[in-house]
Coordinates of C-alpha atoms in Angstrom, one line a residue:
M17 CA -103.9 -126.2 14.0
T18 CA -102.7 -129.8 15.0
E19 CA -100.4 -130.4 17.9
R20 CA -97.6 -131.3 15.5
G21 CA -98.2 -127.9 13.7
E22 CA -98.2 -126.0 17.0
D23 CA -94.9 -127.6 17.9
V24 CA -93.3 -126.7 14.6
F25 CA -94.5 -123.1 14.9
E26 CA -93.1 -122.8 18.5
N27 CA -89.8 -124.2 17.3
Y28 CA -89.7 -121.8 14.4
T29 CA -90.3 -118.8 16.6
D30 CA -87.8 -119.9 19.1
M31 CA -84.9 -120.5 16.7
G32 CA -84.9 -116.9 15.2
D33 CA -82.4 -116.4 12.4
D34 CA -79.8 -118.9 13.6
P35 CA -79.4 -121.6 10.9
S36 CA -77.4 -123.8 13.3
H37 CA -80.4 -124.1 15.6
P38 CA -81.4 -127.8 16.0
N39 CA -85.0 -127.0 15.3
Y40 CA -84.2 -126.4 11.5
T41 CA -83.9 -130.2 11.1
A42 CA -87.3 -130.8 12.7
I43 CA -88.9 -128.3 10.5
D44 CA -87.4 -129.8 7.3
E45 CA -88.7 -133.2 8.3
T46 CA -92.2 -131.9 9.1
L47 CA -92.7 -129.6 6.0
E48 CA -92.5 -132.4 3.4
F49 CA -94.5 -132.2 0.2
R50 CA -97.6 -134.4 0.1
P51 CA -100.1 -135.1 -2.7
I52 CA -103.0 -132.6 -3.0
S53 CA -106.5 -134.1 -2.2
S54 CA -109.4 -133.8 -4.6
A55 CA -110.9 -131.0 -2.4
G56 CA -107.6 -129.1 -2.6
K57 CA -107.6 -129.5 -6.4
A58 CA -111.1 -128.1 -6.6
V59 CA -110.1 -125.1 -4.5
V60 CA -107.0 -124.5 -6.7
G61 CA -109.1 -124.8 -9.9
S62 CA -111.7 -122.3 -8.6
V63 CA -109.0 -119.8 -7.7
R64 CA -107.4 -120.2 -11.2
R65 CA -110.8 -119.7 -12.9
A66 CA -111.5 -116.6 -10.7
G67 CA -108.1 -115.2 -11.7
R68 CA -108.7 -115.8 -15.4
S69 CA -112.1 -114.2 -15.1
V70 CA -110.6 -111.1 -13.4
V71 CA -107.9 -110.8 -16.1
G72 CA -110.5 -111.2 -18.9
K73 CA -112.7 -108.6 -17.4
A74 CA -109.8 -106.2 -17.0
A75 CA -108.8 -106.7 -20.7
E76 CA -112.5 -106.2 -21.7
L77 CA -112.7 -103.0 -19.6
K78 CA -109.4 -101.8 -21.3
Q79 CA -110.9 -102.4 -24.7
R80 CA -114.1 -100.6 -23.8
V81 CA -112.1 -97.6 -22.5
K82 CA -110.0 -97.6 -25.7
R83 CA -113.1 -97.7 -27.9
G84 CA -114.7 -95.0 -25.8
S85 CA -111.7 -92.7 -26.1
T86 CA -111.5 -93.4 -29.9
H87 CA -115.2 -92.6 -30.2
V88 CA -114.8 -89.4 -28.2
S89 CA -111.8 -88.3 -30.3
I90 CA -113.7 -89.0 -33.5
R91 CA -116.7 -87.0 -32.3
A92 CA -114.5 -84.1 -31.1
R93 CA -112.8 -84.1 -34.5
E94 CA -116.1 -84.1 -36.3
I95 CA -117.4 -81.2 -34.2
R96 CA -114.2 -79.3 -34.7
R97 CA -114.4 -79.8 -38.5
R98 CA -118.1 -78.8 -38.5
L99 CA -117.3 -75.6 -36.6
I100 CA -114.4 -74.6 -38.8
T101 CA -115.3 -75.9 -42.2
G102 CA -119.1 -76.5 -42.0
D103 CA -118.6 -80.1 -42.9
S104 CA -117.7 -82.9 -40.5
Q105 CA -116.1 -84.9 -43.2
K106 CA -113.8 -82.1 -44.6
R107 CA -110.3 -81.9 -43.1
V108 CA -109.2 -78.6 -41.7
R109 CA -105.9 -78.7 -43.7
D110 CA -107.8 -79.2 -46.9
Y111 CA -110.2 -76.4 -46.0
A112 CA -107.2 -74.1 -45.3
L113 CA -106.0 -74.6 -48.9
E114 CA -109.3 -73.6 -50.5
V115 CA -109.3 -70.3 -52.5
P116 CA -111.7 -68.3 -50.2
V117 CA -109.8 -69.3 -47.1
V118 CA -106.4 -68.5 -48.5
K119 CA -107.7 -65.1 -49.6
T120 CA -109.2 -64.4 -46.2
V121 CA -105.9 -65.4 -44.4
D122 CA -103.9 -63.2 -46.8
K123 CA -106.3 -60.3 -46.2
F124 CA -106.1 -60.7 -42.5
S125 CA -102.3 -60.9 -42.6
F126 CA -102.2 -57.7 -44.8
M127 CA -104.4 -55.9 -42.3
L128 CA -102.3 -57.1 -39.4
G129 CA -99.1 -56.0 -41.1
I130 CA -100.5 -52.5 -41.7
L131 CA -101.7 -52.2 -38.1
I132 CA -98.4 -53.2 -36.7
L133 CA -96.6 -50.7 -38.9
N134 CA -99.0 -47.9 -37.9
I135 CA -98.8 -48.6 -34.2
T136 CA -95.0 -48.7 -34.5
Q137 CA -95.0 -45.3 -36.2
A138 CA -97.3 -43.9 -33.5
V139 CA -95.1 -45.2 -30.6
L140 CA -91.9 -44.0 -32.3
C141 CA -93.3 -40.5 -32.9
L142 CA -95.5 -39.9 -29.9
M143 CA -94.1 -42.2 -27.1
P144 CA -90.4 -42.9 -28.0
T145 CA -89.5 -43.6 -24.4
K146 CA -92.1 -46.4 -24.4
F147 CA -90.7 -48.1 -27.5
A148 CA -88.9 -50.7 -25.5
R149 CA -92.2 -52.0 -24.1
W150 CA -93.6 -52.1 -27.7
F151 CA -90.6 -54.1 -28.7
C152 CA -91.1 -56.6 -25.9
I153 CA -94.8 -56.9 -26.9
I154 CA -94.5 -57.4 -30.7
M155 CA -91.3 -59.3 -31.1
P156 CA -91.8 -62.5 -28.9
P157 CA -95.0 -63.6 -30.8
L158 CA -93.2 -63.0 -34.2
L159 CA -90.2 -65.0 -33.0
I160 CA -92.3 -67.8 -31.7
V161 CA -94.2 -68.1 -35.0
R162 CA -90.8 -68.0 -36.8
I163 CA -89.5 -70.9 -34.7
F164 CA -92.4 -73.1 -35.4
S165 CA -92.5 -72.1 -39.1
Y166 CA -88.8 -72.8 -39.6
R167 CA -88.9 -76.1 -37.7
K168 CA -91.7 -77.2 -40.0
K169 CA -89.7 -76.2 -43.1
N170 CA -86.4 -77.7 -41.9
W171 CA -85.0 -74.2 -41.8
H172 CA -84.4 -74.1 -38.0
Y173 CA -80.6 -73.7 -38.5
F174 CA -81.3 -70.2 -39.7
L175 CA -82.3 -69.5 -36.0
Y176 CA -78.6 -69.7 -35.1
D177 CA -77.7 -66.7 -37.3
F178 CA -76.3 -63.5 -35.9
C179 CA -79.5 -61.5 -36.2
Y180 CA -81.3 -63.8 -33.6
F181 CA -78.3 -63.5 -31.3
V182 CA -78.6 -59.7 -31.5
N183 CA -82.3 -59.8 -30.8
I184 CA -81.7 -61.9 -27.7
L185 CA -79.0 -59.4 -26.6
T186 CA -81.6 -56.6 -27.1
F187 CA -84.1 -58.3 -24.8
L188 CA -81.3 -58.7 -22.2
A189 CA -80.4 -55.0 -22.5
V190 CA -84.0 -54.0 -22.0
V191 CA -84.4 -56.2 -18.9
F192 CA -81.1 -55.5 -17.2
D193 CA -80.6 -51.9 -18.3
V194 CA -76.8 -52.1 -18.6
T195 CA -75.1 -49.2 -20.5
W196 CA -72.4 -51.2 -22.2
M197 CA -74.9 -53.8 -23.3
K198 CA -77.1 -51.1 -24.8
Q199 CA -74.2 -49.6 -26.7
L200 CA -73.2 -53.0 -28.0
V201 CA -76.8 -53.5 -29.2
F202 CA -76.6 -50.0 -30.8
I203 CA -73.5 -51.0 -32.8
Y204 CA -74.8 -54.4 -33.9
A205 CA -78.4 -53.3 -34.6
N206 CA -77.5 -50.2 -36.7
G207 CA -74.6 -52.0 -38.4
P208 CA -74.6 -55.6 -39.7
I209 CA -78.1 -56.4 -38.7
C210 CA -79.9 -53.3 -40.1
Y211 CA -77.9 -53.3 -43.3
A212 CA -78.8 -56.9 -43.9
I213 CA -82.1 -55.6 -45.2
L214 CA -80.2 -54.1 -48.1
V215 CA -77.9 -57.0 -48.6
W216 CA -80.5 -59.8 -48.5
R217 CA -83.3 -57.6 -50.0
N218 CA -85.8 -58.1 -47.3
N219 CA -89.3 -57.2 -48.5
M220 CA -92.0 -55.2 -46.7
V221 CA -94.8 -57.5 -47.8
F222 CA -97.7 -56.9 -45.5
H223 CA -99.7 -60.0 -46.2
S224 CA -96.8 -62.3 -45.4
V225 CA -96.0 -62.9 -41.7
E226 CA -92.7 -64.4 -42.7
Q227 CA -91.5 -61.3 -44.7
I228 CA -92.7 -58.9 -42.1
T229 CA -90.9 -60.9 -39.4
S230 CA -87.7 -60.8 -41.4
V231 CA -87.9 -57.0 -41.7
F232 CA -88.7 -56.6 -38.0
I233 CA -85.9 -58.9 -36.8
H234 CA -83.4 -56.9 -38.8
G235 CA -85.0 -53.4 -38.3
F236 CA -86.7 -53.2 -34.9
P237 CA -83.6 -53.3 -32.7
A238 CA -82.2 -50.3 -34.7
L239 CA -85.5 -48.3 -34.1
L240 CA -85.2 -49.1 -30.4
T241 CA -81.7 -47.9 -30.2
Y242 CA -82.7 -44.7 -32.0
C243 CA -85.2 -44.0 -29.3
W244 CA -82.6 -44.9 -26.6
R245 CA -80.1 -42.5 -28.1
W246 CA -82.1 -39.5 -29.2
H247 CA -85.2 -39.6 -26.9
S248 CA -83.7 -40.2 -23.5
E249 CA -85.9 -38.0 -21.3
S250 CA -85.9 -40.7 -18.6
Q251 CA -82.7 -42.3 -17.2
P252 CA -83.6 -45.9 -18.1
N253 CA -83.7 -45.1 -21.8
T254 CA -80.3 -43.5 -22.1
L255 CA -77.3 -45.0 -23.9
C256 CA -74.8 -42.9 -22.1
D257 CA -72.6 -43.7 -19.1
T258 CA -73.4 -40.5 -17.2
A259 CA -71.9 -41.8 -14.0
S260 CA -68.3 -41.9 -15.4
H261 CA -68.8 -39.2 -18.1
P262 CA -71.2 -36.5 -16.6
G263 CA -72.6 -34.2 -19.2
D264 CA -71.1 -36.2 -22.0
C265 CA -72.7 -38.9 -24.2
D266 CA -70.4 -41.0 -26.3
L267 CA -69.4 -44.6 -26.9
M268 CA -67.5 -46.2 -24.0
D269 CA -63.8 -46.9 -24.4
N270 CA -63.1 -49.7 -26.9
M271 CA -66.8 -50.0 -27.7
S272 CA -66.6 -48.7 -31.2
L273 CA -64.7 -51.7 -32.5
T274 CA -62.9 -53.9 -30.0
W275 CA -65.8 -55.3 -27.9
P276 CA -68.2 -55.7 -30.9
I277 CA -65.6 -57.8 -32.7
V278 CA -65.1 -59.9 -29.5
G279 CA -68.8 -60.5 -29.3
Y280 CA -69.0 -61.4 -32.9
F281 CA -66.2 -64.0 -32.6
L282 CA -68.0 -65.5 -29.6
W283 CA -71.1 -66.0 -31.7
Q284 CA -69.1 -67.3 -34.7
I285 CA -67.4 -69.9 -32.5
Y286 CA -70.7 -71.1 -31.1
Y287 CA -72.2 -71.2 -34.7
F288 CA -69.2 -73.2 -35.9
W289 CA -69.5 -75.6 -33.0
V290 CA -73.3 -76.2 -33.7
T291 CA -73.0 -76.7 -37.4
E292 CA -69.6 -78.2 -37.8
I293 CA -69.2 -80.3 -34.7
R294 CA -72.4 -80.9 -32.7
D295 CA -74.8 -81.4 -35.6
K296 CA -72.4 -82.1 -38.5
E297 CA -73.7 -85.7 -38.9
V298 CA -77.3 -84.5 -38.9
L299 CA -76.7 -81.9 -41.5
D300 CA -74.7 -84.2 -43.7
S301 CA -77.3 -87.0 -43.5
D302 CA -80.3 -84.7 -44.3
D303 CA -80.0 -82.6 -47.4
T304 CA -83.3 -80.9 -46.8
L305 CA -82.0 -79.1 -43.8
Q306 CA -81.3 -75.5 -44.7
S307 CA -78.6 -73.2 -43.2
S308 CA -77.0 -69.9 -44.2
V309 CA -74.1 -71.6 -45.8
R310 CA -76.3 -73.9 -47.9
Y311 CA -78.5 -71.0 -48.8
M312 CA -75.6 -68.9 -50.1
A313 CA -74.1 -71.9 -52.0
R314 CA -77.4 -73.2 -53.5
K315 CA -79.6 -70.1 -54.0
G316 CA -77.2 -67.2 -53.4
G317 CA -76.6 -66.9 -57.2
K318 CA -79.6 -64.6 -57.4
N319 CA -78.2 -62.4 -54.6
I320 CA -76.0 -59.4 -55.6
T321 CA -73.8 -59.8 -52.5
A322 CA -73.3 -63.5 -53.1
Q323 CA -72.5 -62.9 -56.7
A324 CA -69.9 -60.2 -55.7
V325 CA -68.2 -62.7 -53.3
V326 CA -68.0 -65.3 -56.0
K327 CA -66.5 -62.8 -58.5
L328 CA -64.0 -61.6 -56.0
C329 CA -62.9 -65.1 -55.1
K330 CA -62.5 -65.9 -58.8
K331 CA -60.5 -62.7 -59.3
L332 CA -58.2 -63.6 -56.5
K333 CA -57.9 -67.1 -57.9
I334 CA -59.4 -68.6 -54.7
M335 CA -62.0 -70.3 -56.9
G336 CA -61.6 -71.6 -60.4
K337 CA -63.1 -70.0 -63.5
D338 CA -66.0 -72.4 -63.7
E339 CA -66.1 -73.4 -60.1
K340 CA -69.2 -72.9 -58.0
L341 CA -69.9 -72.8 -54.3
D342 CA -70.5 -76.2 -52.8
D343 CA -71.7 -76.2 -49.2
R344 CA -70.1 -79.7 -48.7
T345 CA -66.6 -78.4 -49.1
V346 CA -64.4 -76.7 -46.5
K347 CA -63.5 -73.9 -49.0
T348 CA -67.1 -72.7 -49.3
R349 CA -67.5 -72.6 -45.5
V350 CA -64.3 -70.7 -45.1
I351 CA -65.4 -68.3 -47.8
F352 CA -68.8 -67.8 -46.1
M353 CA -67.3 -67.1 -42.6
T354 CA -64.6 -64.8 -44.1
S355 CA -67.0 -62.8 -46.2
Q356 CA -69.4 -62.5 -43.2
L357 CA -66.6 -61.2 -41.0
A358 CA -65.5 -58.7 -43.7
Y359 CA -69.1 -57.5 -44.0
T360 CA -69.5 -57.1 -40.2
L361 CA -66.2 -55.1 -39.9
L362 CA -67.3 -52.9 -42.8
C363 CA -70.7 -52.2 -41.2
L364 CA -69.0 -51.3 -37.9
L365 CA -67.0 -48.4 -39.3
P366 CA -69.8 -45.7 -39.5
M367 CA -71.2 -46.5 -36.0
P368 CA -69.3 -43.7 -34.2
L369 CA -70.8 -41.2 -36.7
L370 CA -74.3 -42.5 -36.2
F371 CA -73.9 -42.4 -32.5
R372 CA -72.9 -38.7 -32.5
N373 CA -75.1 -37.4 -35.3
Q374 CA -78.9 -37.8 -35.2
A375 CA -79.3 -36.7 -38.8
A376 CA -76.9 -39.3 -40.0
H377 CA -78.6 -41.9 -37.9
G378 CA -82.1 -41.0 -39.2
I379 CA -80.9 -41.0 -42.8
S380 CA -79.3 -44.4 -42.4
L381 CA -82.6 -45.9 -41.0
A382 CA -84.7 -44.1 -43.7
I383 CA -82.6 -45.6 -46.5
V384 CA -82.9 -49.1 -45.1
Y385 CA -86.6 -48.9 -44.6
I386 CA -87.3 -47.3 -48.0
S387 CA -85.3 -50.1 -49.5
S388 CA -87.5 -52.7 -47.9
I389 CA -90.6 -50.9 -49.0
W390 CA -89.2 -50.7 -52.6
N391 CA -88.4 -54.4 -52.5
G392 CA -92.0 -55.1 -51.3
A393 CA -93.4 -53.0 -54.1
G394 CA -91.4 -54.9 -56.7
F395 CA -92.5 -58.1 -55.1
Y396 CA -96.2 -57.1 -55.4
I397 CA -96.0 -55.8 -58.9
E398 CA -93.6 -58.2 -60.6
V399 CA -93.8 -61.4 -58.6
F400 CA -96.9 -61.6 -56.4
S401 CA -99.6 -61.0 -59.1
A402 CA -98.3 -63.8 -61.3
Q403 CA -97.7 -66.1 -58.4
Y404 CA -101.2 -65.5 -57.0
V405 CA -102.8 -66.3 -60.3
K406 CA -100.6 -69.3 -60.8
K407 CA -101.4 -70.7 -57.3
F408 CA -105.2 -70.7 -58.0
Q409 CA -104.8 -71.9 -61.5
N410 CA -102.6 -74.8 -60.4
A411 CA -105.1 -75.8 -57.8
A412 CA -107.9 -75.6 -60.5
N413 CA -105.8 -77.6 -62.9
D414 CA -105.1 -80.3 -60.3
R415 CA -108.9 -80.7 -59.6
G416 CA -109.7 -80.6 -63.2
S417 CA -107.2 -83.3 -64.2
Q418 CA -107.8 -85.8 -61.4
G419 CA -108.9 -89.1 -62.9
V420 CA -108.6 -87.7 -66.5
S421 CA -106.1 -88.9 -69.0
G422 CA -105.5 -89.3 -72.7
K423 CA -108.1 -87.9 -75.1
N424 CA -110.6 -87.0 -72.4
F425 CA -108.2 -84.5 -70.8
E426 CA -108.7 -81.8 -73.3
E427 CA -112.5 -82.0 -73.2
H428 CA -112.6 -82.4 -69.4
S429 CA -110.2 -79.5 -68.8
R430 CA -112.4 -77.1 -70.7
R431 CA -114.6 -76.7 -67.7
P432 CA -115.4 -73.2 -66.3
L433 CA -113.7 -72.2 -63.1
T434 CA -115.6 -71.7 -59.9
P435 CA -116.8 -68.1 -59.2
S436 CA -114.1 -67.5 -56.5
E437 CA -111.4 -68.6 -58.9
V438 CA -112.7 -66.4 -61.7
N439 CA -112.8 -63.4 -59.2
A440 CA -109.3 -64.1 -58.0
I441 CA -108.0 -63.8 -61.6
C442 CA -110.2 -61.0 -62.9
E443 CA -109.7 -58.8 -59.8
L444 CA -106.0 -58.6 -60.8
M445 CA -106.9 -57.2 -64.2
V446 CA -104.6 -59.6 -66.0
T447 CA -105.3 -60.1 -69.7
C448 CA -104.6 -63.3 -71.6
D449 CA -101.6 -61.8 -73.3
E450 CA -100.1 -60.7 -70.0
L451 CA -100.8 -64.0 -68.4
E452 CA -98.8 -66.1 -70.8
P453 CA -95.3 -64.7 -70.1
A454 CA -96.1 -64.5 -66.4
I455 CA -97.0 -68.1 -65.7
G456 CA -96.2 -69.9 -68.9
K457 CA -98.5 -71.5 -71.5
L458 CA -100.8 -73.2 -69.1
Y459 CA -104.4 -72.4 -69.9
C460 CA -105.5 -69.5 -72.0
V461 CA -103.0 -69.9 -74.8
D462 CA -103.6 -73.6 -75.1
C463 CA -107.4 -73.2 -74.4
K464 CA -107.4 -75.9 -71.8
L465 CA -109.4 -74.0 -69.3
V466 CA -112.0 -71.2 -69.5
M467 CA -110.7 -68.6 -67.1
C468 CA -112.6 -65.4 -68.0
P469 CA -114.8 -64.0 -70.7
S470 CA -111.8 -63.0 -72.8
C471 CA -110.5 -66.6 -72.7
D472 CA -114.0 -67.9 -73.5
E473 CA -114.1 -65.6 -76.5
H474 CA -110.7 -66.8 -77.6
L475 CA -111.8 -70.4 -77.3
H476 CA -114.9 -69.7 -79.3
K477 CA -112.8 -68.1 -82.1
K478 CA -110.4 -71.0 -82.1
Q479 CA -113.3 -73.5 -82.4
Q480 CA -114.8 -71.5 -85.3
K481 CA -111.4 -71.4 -87.0
E482 CA -111.0 -75.1 -86.6
K483 CA -114.5 -75.7 -88.1
E484 CA -113.7 -73.5 -91.1
E485 CA -110.4 -75.3 -91.7
T486 CA -112.2 -78.6 -91.5
K487 CA -114.8 -77.5 -94.1
S488 CA -112.1 -76.1 -96.5
S489 CA -110.1 -79.3 -96.2
K490 CA -113.2 -81.4 -97.0
K491 CA -113.9 -79.2 -100.1
L492 CA -110.3 -79.7 -101.3
E493 CA -110.6 -83.5 -100.9
K494 CA -113.9 -83.5 -102.9
Q495 CA -112.3 -81.4 -105.7
K496 CA -109.4 -83.8 -105.9

């Protein structure tokens, strides 16, 4: 450092942070800008080039890492596809829609449903005091699957319904073991929740996780309270307040009607706040979102309870003669909340009897579960067989008609089905005449696809008839 630089440095260190110090002026006069020499320019240029080089190498390294991660993800996807589908180029979602896979999943679901039902029966009959543990084991997975399934279908506003509120209350009653909470669960579970299986025609369809979950959500809390009430060998499983009522087991004061109604109104206020205040704009902007009000207004015409509500409203002149439910109107929402409140109050009336009489309680549960089994049987016989055939036939029709139009469609669509598709149809023992009213004039009647030997024979007869008609018409033309 030069002498002049040393002097400036000493002055700078001496003056501290005082701007009035006289050395500030000396520093300002000394540190004046001067032109950079050629050597300085060379140094600056080399520094800039080194900086650009570092930035370029960093960008190149980033691209290499990105390409490497993309390659790894592609390889991982190919390995996953090969392990699941056997083909690295076939998507898992497409593989899951193939006929053999769909049948395997349905078989597994059916087996799982039967196993759950048998285990439930065994626990209920042999270990009723352990039924609360079984409830806590089986219900969380079903509810988690229900949450993801309904989110995917835009049905997640169903999860705010009263039945889910009661299931949460049941979990809390199991964990905290509070008598009044258990009695409240008893009233809700055996009243409006259990009877909803009758009202909304829940089906005991063993191959459908969704149907089984609906039955369990509405029926499992009632089974748990049955074990609490009539199999209370151990103190934690009792529904009775033995401390204040020794030797007596009955509902607590105001528990038969007052507190259940208060709890119901608390849920109704919360439901109204969610659907009508917090998420009102979301529901109004997206018509695909489904809720209980929209379901009753749009699809409730097939439900006996919804039909009865509409008829009663028309009879009381609340609705016009040709008026229909519209979920966008305030009237429909008020009708929905009022009818649900009336249904809940009606279901609460027999609860004291069910609490005091085991036979009445057992008969009530038996009627509900027999109804769900009957609905499931009707679904299998009347709906499922036709839908199952139609599902595979539509898939075959889509594959057969891809890229085909005009005159070539009829000839192209007369291809034979794959062996798995033929088995899926023939295993159901559905004849051509039975198939037509079930799924409409799609294949056999119009002879667009060869489904089974009977259809093949029918197609052959039709071709022979067409040939004979052609020959006869030619003969008539020659005679003329």
